[in-house]
Amino acid sequence: MAIKVYNTLTRKKEAFKPINLGRIGWYNCGPTVYNYIHIGNARNVVCFDIIRRYFEYSGYEVKFAQNYTDIDDKMINRARELGISVPELADKFIRQYEKDAAMLNVRLPTVSPRATYHIKQIIGQIKKIQEKGYAYETEDGVYFDVSKFRKYGKLSGQNIDELKKGARVDINEKKKDPLDFALWKKEKPNEPSWDSPWGKGRPGWHIECSAMNTTYLGDTFDIHSGGKDLIFPHHENEIAQAESATGKKYVKYWLHNAFLNINREKMSKSLGNFMTADEALKRFDPRAIRFFFLETHYRSEIDFSEENITTAKHSLERIDNFVFANKDAAENPKVRKIVDKYKKGFIKAMDDDFETPNAVAAIFEMIKEVNKIGTGKEAYDFLVEIDSVLGVLKKEEGKINEDIENLIEERENARKSRDFRKADNIRDELKSKGIILEDTDKGVRWKRV
Ligand code: AMP
Ligand code: ZN
């Protein structure tokens, strides 16, 4: 059965079909690196890490790109406050982000482009937009002319007139229409700037994403994600920019996570109601934070409280105890049967737009049934296997994957030294563990049957 994903663009769950068989190009809007990320931002990062890992578990190769916004008003103001340069500020908070992500057991992206390292590509895309008649220049910048892009509003499901009513008018910008947005901002005194065909200046926020992701993933790619606050205007503007520049469809599936709230209000820096990920990771068990996110579907809102994290920690402890009890257990055919049933349940839940709460429920049902009849190594193996997606078990449980990798390496070495019998024996041994090897032009890959 195919994986189904809820696509914001069509407002339905759709069977996922990548553009290139077996491969996925994915872009997630990353942090503006002017400060610590908060636990709401962390939700975005963890949810999409789990989904990315599930695609990989299902056999896809995922190229995951996530940007660092390292130039905008917030960056400039904060650097000034701290008395450091904008690049110094960016370096500091990129390091901090990487540390938080590692603590949350989030894999780093395949590529992490920084806006200021891609000014050439950004200017290139603005030029194309302008050549095709979708942009105009004023005394303070280059703007996208929204009235020229007929499909504007297709992601947020609103037409231009409706959007106009709600648009914020920024009196500081010299543009024709409130919905128009800056592609290039001309230089202001004491601000970082780069040369361009429109004089010195810096890119607008929206253009950095569409210029960088099309550079790394191509004009059309599979998945674009972010928090739902980005649907309008950010993602709407990205579509307008990319599709007017390339004349092609930009993204196939748009995925958006719901907010993490605190006292029923969206956690955000501007409201001041936030807890940084750094602080949360010091106060709570990082595994419990990840598990807390998992217990709620990524498109449902979630309430952050100390109590909720503590509850998540207790649930996780039940899994920990079960892992401990079954780790060195003997094989047990009855347990195998139970595991087979709940593995199907896990996959069914995850295939259905990544229903992690149901996947977690399947795990607890499995634990309950196994506990009734005793123990079994198979149950432990199953939990370790799906932990390549969930990433919540204690670190040493990753050892099984390591053992598999070691065996694969041994087989490779045997083949190189033309010891084909040994290589075949290792292949058979892995097969008996449910591991299938595939020789590809990029080397050997493995998957579970
Ligand atoms: P920002 O730095 O505010 O642009 O946010 C970075 C990412 O986190 C974006 O994808 C946002 O949509 C997402 N985000 C921001 N606040 C929240 C929140 N309270 N809950 C969930 N995601 C959020
Ligand atoms: Zn973006």
Tab-separated table of C-alpha atoms in Angstrom, residues 190-418:
chain	number	residue	atom	x	y	z
A	190	ASN	CA	24.813	50.564	7.877
A	191	GLU	CA	23.166	47.404	6.615
A	192	PRO	CA	24.936	44.474	4.955
A	193	SER	CA	24.541	44.648	1.186
A	194	TRP	CA	25.546	42.931	-2.025
A	195	ASP	CA	25.971	44.174	-5.599
A	196	SER	CA	23.126	43.500	-7.977
A	197	PRO	CA	21.677	44.753	-11.277
A	198	TRP	CA	19.477	47.044	-9.132
A	199	GLY	CA	22.351	48.467	-7.133
A	200	LYS	CA	23.523	47.429	-3.693
A	201	GLY	CA	21.022	45.730	-1.452
A	202	ARG	CA	19.834	42.446	0.033
A	203	PRO	CA	17.315	39.761	-0.841
A	204	GLY	CA	13.760	39.635	0.509
A	205	TRP	CA	12.881	36.637	2.654
A	206	HIS	CA	10.657	34.658	0.262
A	207	ILE	CA	13.074	34.624	-2.651
A	208	GLU	CA	15.854	32.933	-0.692
A	209	CYS	CA	13.771	29.752	-0.330
A	210	SER	CA	12.587	29.397	-3.925
A	211	ALA	CA	16.029	30.305	-5.314
A	212	MET	CA	17.912	27.861	-3.085
A	213	ASN	CA	15.547	24.916	-3.244
A	214	THR	CA	15.286	24.966	-7.029
A	215	THR	CA	19.096	25.127	-7.122
A	216	TYR	CA	19.429	21.938	-5.067
A	217	LEU	CA	16.259	20.042	-5.947
A	218	GLY	CA	15.382	21.186	-9.474
A	219	ASP	CA	12.564	23.355	-10.824
A	220	THR	CA	9.932	20.866	-9.674
A	221	PHE	CA	10.360	18.810	-6.536
A	222	ASP	CA	8.312	16.475	-4.383
A	223	ILE	CA	7.761	17.904	-0.913
A	224	HIS	CA	7.864	21.351	0.635
A	225	SER	CA	7.103	21.683	4.330
A	226	GLY	CA	6.896	24.163	7.159
A	227	GLY	CA	4.644	25.273	9.983
A	228	LYS	CA	1.136	26.269	8.926
A	229	ASP	CA	1.814	29.943	9.636
A	230	LEU	CA	4.009	29.861	6.544
A	231	ILE	CA	1.199	28.912	4.122
A	232	PHE	CA	0.391	32.574	3.636
A	233	PRO	CA	2.162	34.671	2.598
A	234	HIS	CA	5.522	32.867	2.571
A	235	HIS	CA	4.691	29.695	0.648
A	236	GLU	CA	2.165	31.431	-1.564
A	237	ASN	CA	4.909	33.874	-2.529
A	238	GLU	CA	7.422	31.095	-3.112
A	239	ILE	CA	5.007	29.493	-5.599
A	240	ALA	CA	4.495	32.815	-7.374
A	241	GLN	CA	8.248	33.405	-7.651
A	242	ALA	CA	9.289	29.915	-8.737
A	243	GLU	CA	6.442	29.274	-11.159
A	244	SER	CA	6.748	32.658	-12.835
A	245	ALA	CA	10.525	32.199	-13.157
A	246	THR	CA	10.496	28.623	-14.489
A	247	GLY	CA	7.047	28.311	-16.051
A	248	LYS	CA	6.804	24.897	-14.370
A	249	LYS	CA	4.911	23.468	-11.449
A	250	TYR	CA	6.984	24.157	-8.341
A	251	VAL	CA	6.059	21.546	-5.722
A	252	LYS	CA	3.934	18.393	-5.778
A	253	TYR	CA	3.066	17.979	-2.086
A	254	TRP	CA	2.832	20.734	0.528
A	255	LEU	CA	2.992	19.521	4.148
A	256	HIS	CA	2.315	21.802	7.114
A	257	ASN	CA	2.562	21.090	10.807
A	258	ALA	CA	0.090	22.537	13.312
A	259	PHE	CA	1.208	24.733	16.182
A	260	LEU	CA	2.528	23.910	19.537
A	261	ASN	CA	0.537	26.031	21.963
A	262	ILE	CA	1.080	27.161	25.479
A	263	ASN	CA	-2.080	27.973	27.462
A	264	ARG	CA	-3.983	27.548	24.186
A	265	GLU	CA	-2.002	30.231	22.431
A	266	LYS	CA	0.574	29.688	19.683
A	267	MET	CA	4.063	29.684	21.146
A	268	SER	CA	5.995	32.449	19.434
A	269	LYS	CA	8.885	34.775	19.963
A	270	SER	CA	6.747	37.837	19.313
A	271	LEU	CA	4.187	36.923	21.993
A	272	GLY	CA	7.012	36.241	24.442
A	273	ASN	CA	5.322	33.013	25.621
A	274	PHE	CA	8.109	30.685	24.607
A	275	MET	CA	10.541	28.234	26.112
A	276	THR	CA	13.727	27.760	24.145
A	277	ALA	CA	14.585	24.259	23.001
A	278	ASP	CA	17.903	24.691	24.792
A	279	GLU	CA	16.154	25.278	28.109
A	280	ALA	CA	13.612	22.491	27.556
A	281	LEU	CA	16.424	20.069	26.745
A	282	LYS	CA	18.107	20.964	30.020
A	283	ARG	CA	14.920	20.599	32.037
A	284	PHE	CA	13.429	17.481	30.498
A	285	ASP	CA	14.627	14.187	29.105
A	286	PRO	CA	15.153	14.867	25.361
A	287	ARG	CA	13.678	11.464	24.527
A	288	ALA	CA	10.500	12.414	26.401
A	289	ILE	CA	10.204	15.632	24.384
A	290	ARG	CA	10.435	13.649	21.155
A	291	PHE	CA	7.933	11.113	22.419
A	292	PHE	CA	5.582	13.923	23.472
A	293	PHE	CA	5.568	15.184	19.865
A	294	LEU	CA	4.989	11.671	18.551
A	295	GLU	CA	1.874	11.135	20.624
A	296	THR	CA	0.024	13.809	18.628
A	297	HIS	CA	-0.542	13.854	14.887
A	298	TYR	CA	1.602	16.495	13.181
A	299	ARG	CA	-1.493	18.314	11.846
A	300	SER	CA	-3.188	18.590	15.253
A	301	GLU	CA	-2.380	21.271	17.752
A	302	ILE	CA	-0.484	20.251	20.831
A	303	ASP	CA	-0.374	21.842	24.258
A	304	PHE	CA	2.985	22.221	25.870
A	305	SER	CA	3.159	21.867	29.637
A	306	GLU	CA	5.518	20.314	32.130
A	307	GLU	CA	2.755	17.887	33.062
A	308	ASN	CA	2.335	16.704	29.465
A	309	ILE	CA	6.051	16.066	29.103
A	310	THR	CA	6.049	14.127	32.383
A	311	THR	CA	3.164	11.974	31.132
A	312	ALA	CA	5.102	11.308	27.919
A	313	LYS	CA	8.118	10.339	29.982
A	314	HIS	CA	6.080	7.779	31.931
A	315	SER	CA	4.760	6.221	28.715
A	316	LEU	CA	8.267	6.020	27.365
A	317	GLU	CA	9.403	4.314	30.559
A	318	ARG	CA	6.917	1.529	29.879
A	319	ILE	CA	8.599	0.991	26.520
A	320	ASP	CA	12.055	1.163	28.141
A	321	ASN	CA	11.079	-1.511	30.681
A	322	PHE	CA	9.714	-3.752	27.961
A	323	VAL	CA	12.893	-3.315	25.907
A	324	PHE	CA	14.969	-4.257	28.933
A	325	ALA	CA	12.874	-7.359	29.613
A	326	ASN	CA	13.014	-8.626	26.020
A	327	LYS	CA	16.475	-7.631	24.989
A	328	ASP	CA	18.161	-10.899	25.862
A	329	ALA	CA	15.040	-13.052	25.646
A	330	ALA	CA	14.956	-16.251	23.613
A	331	GLU	CA	13.123	-16.383	20.311
A	332	ASN	CA	9.459	-17.168	20.684
A	333	PRO	CA	7.228	-18.098	17.709
A	334	LYS	CA	4.139	-16.880	19.538
A	335	VAL	CA	5.735	-13.478	19.973
A	336	ARG	CA	6.689	-13.481	16.285
A	337	LYS	CA	2.987	-13.780	15.442
A	338	ILE	CA	2.036	-10.901	17.710
A	339	VAL	CA	4.832	-8.760	16.314
A	340	ASP	CA	3.787	-9.479	12.720
A	341	LYS	CA	0.285	-8.318	13.509
A	342	TYR	CA	1.383	-5.056	15.128
A	343	LYS	CA	4.035	-4.324	12.569
A	344	LYS	CA	1.205	-4.259	10.043
A	345	GLY	CA	-0.680	-1.931	12.397
A	346	PHE	CA	2.336	0.341	12.699
A	347	ILE	CA	2.798	0.529	8.931
A	348	LYS	CA	-0.909	1.061	8.314
A	349	ALA	CA	-0.936	3.962	10.766
A	350	MET	CA	2.179	5.575	9.365
A	351	ASP	CA	1.064	5.077	5.750
A	352	ASP	CA	-2.061	7.047	6.603
A	353	ASP	CA	-0.542	10.527	6.586
A	354	PHE	CA	1.866	9.566	9.380
A	355	GLU	CA	-0.669	8.860	12.113
A	356	THR	CA	1.935	8.593	14.849
A	357	PRO	CA	-0.663	8.391	17.688
A	358	ASN	CA	-2.046	5.192	16.140
A	359	ALA	CA	1.460	3.876	15.540
A	360	VAL	CA	2.254	4.449	19.224
A	361	ALA	CA	-1.041	2.774	20.187
A	362	ALA	CA	-0.029	-0.285	18.124
A	363	ILE	CA	3.237	-0.460	20.080
A	364	PHE	CA	1.461	-0.410	23.432
A	365	GLU	CA	-1.028	-3.050	22.284
A	366	MET	CA	1.862	-5.224	21.191
A	367	ILE	CA	3.551	-4.754	24.583
A	368	LYS	CA	0.362	-5.716	26.393
A	369	GLU	CA	-0.132	-8.889	24.364
A	370	VAL	CA	3.469	-10.011	24.612
A	371	ASN	CA	3.545	-9.371	28.355
A	372	LYS	CA	0.573	-11.694	28.739
A	373	ILE	CA	2.469	-14.658	27.315
A	374	GLY	CA	6.036	-13.948	28.385
A	375	THR	CA	8.946	-12.543	26.412
A	376	GLY	CA	10.474	-12.829	22.941
A	377	LYS	CA	13.526	-11.503	21.158
A	378	GLU	CA	11.328	-10.718	18.157
A	379	ALA	CA	9.507	-8.013	20.111
A	380	TYR	CA	12.793	-6.349	20.979
A	381	ASP	CA	14.012	-6.568	17.377
A	382	PHE	CA	10.771	-5.002	16.184
A	383	LEU	CA	11.107	-2.029	18.520
A	384	VAL	CA	14.689	-1.467	17.472
A	385	GLU	CA	13.669	-1.699	13.825
A	386	ILE	CA	10.949	0.938	14.078
A	387	ASP	CA	13.168	3.101	16.206
A	388	SER	CA	14.967	3.986	12.979
A	389	VAL	CA	11.781	6.049	12.454
A	390	LEU	CA	10.756	7.057	15.960
A	391	GLY	CA	14.209	7.669	17.385
A	392	VAL	CA	13.168	7.499	21.037
A	393	LEU	CA	14.928	4.438	22.456
A	394	LYS	CA	18.056	4.712	24.527
A	395	LYS	CA	21.070	5.033	22.280
A	396	GLU	CA	22.521	1.549	22.770
A	397	GLU	CA	19.475	0.027	21.068
A	398	GLY	CA	20.829	1.347	17.789
A	399	LYS	CA	23.428	-1.389	18.006
A	400	ILE	CA	21.429	-3.780	15.854
A	401	ASN	CA	21.709	-1.480	12.871
A	402	GLU	CA	25.414	-1.265	13.532
A	403	ASP	CA	25.676	-5.076	13.482
A	404	ILE	CA	23.935	-5.168	10.118
A	405	GLU	CA	26.238	-2.514	8.709
A	406	ASN	CA	29.239	-4.466	9.945
A	407	LEU	CA	28.024	-7.643	8.263
A	408	ILE	CA	27.446	-5.773	5.010
A	409	GLU	CA	30.940	-4.390	5.154
A	410	GLU	CA	32.333	-7.856	5.815
A	411	ARG	CA	30.437	-9.149	2.789
A	412	GLU	CA	31.772	-6.310	0.644
A	413	ASN	CA	35.294	-7.120	1.710
A	414	ALA	CA	34.718	-10.800	0.982
A	415	ARG	CA	33.522	-9.933	-2.506
A	416	LYS	CA	36.460	-7.662	-3.142
A	417	SER	CA	38.793	-10.495	-2.258
A	418	ARG	CA	36.713	-12.797	-4.498
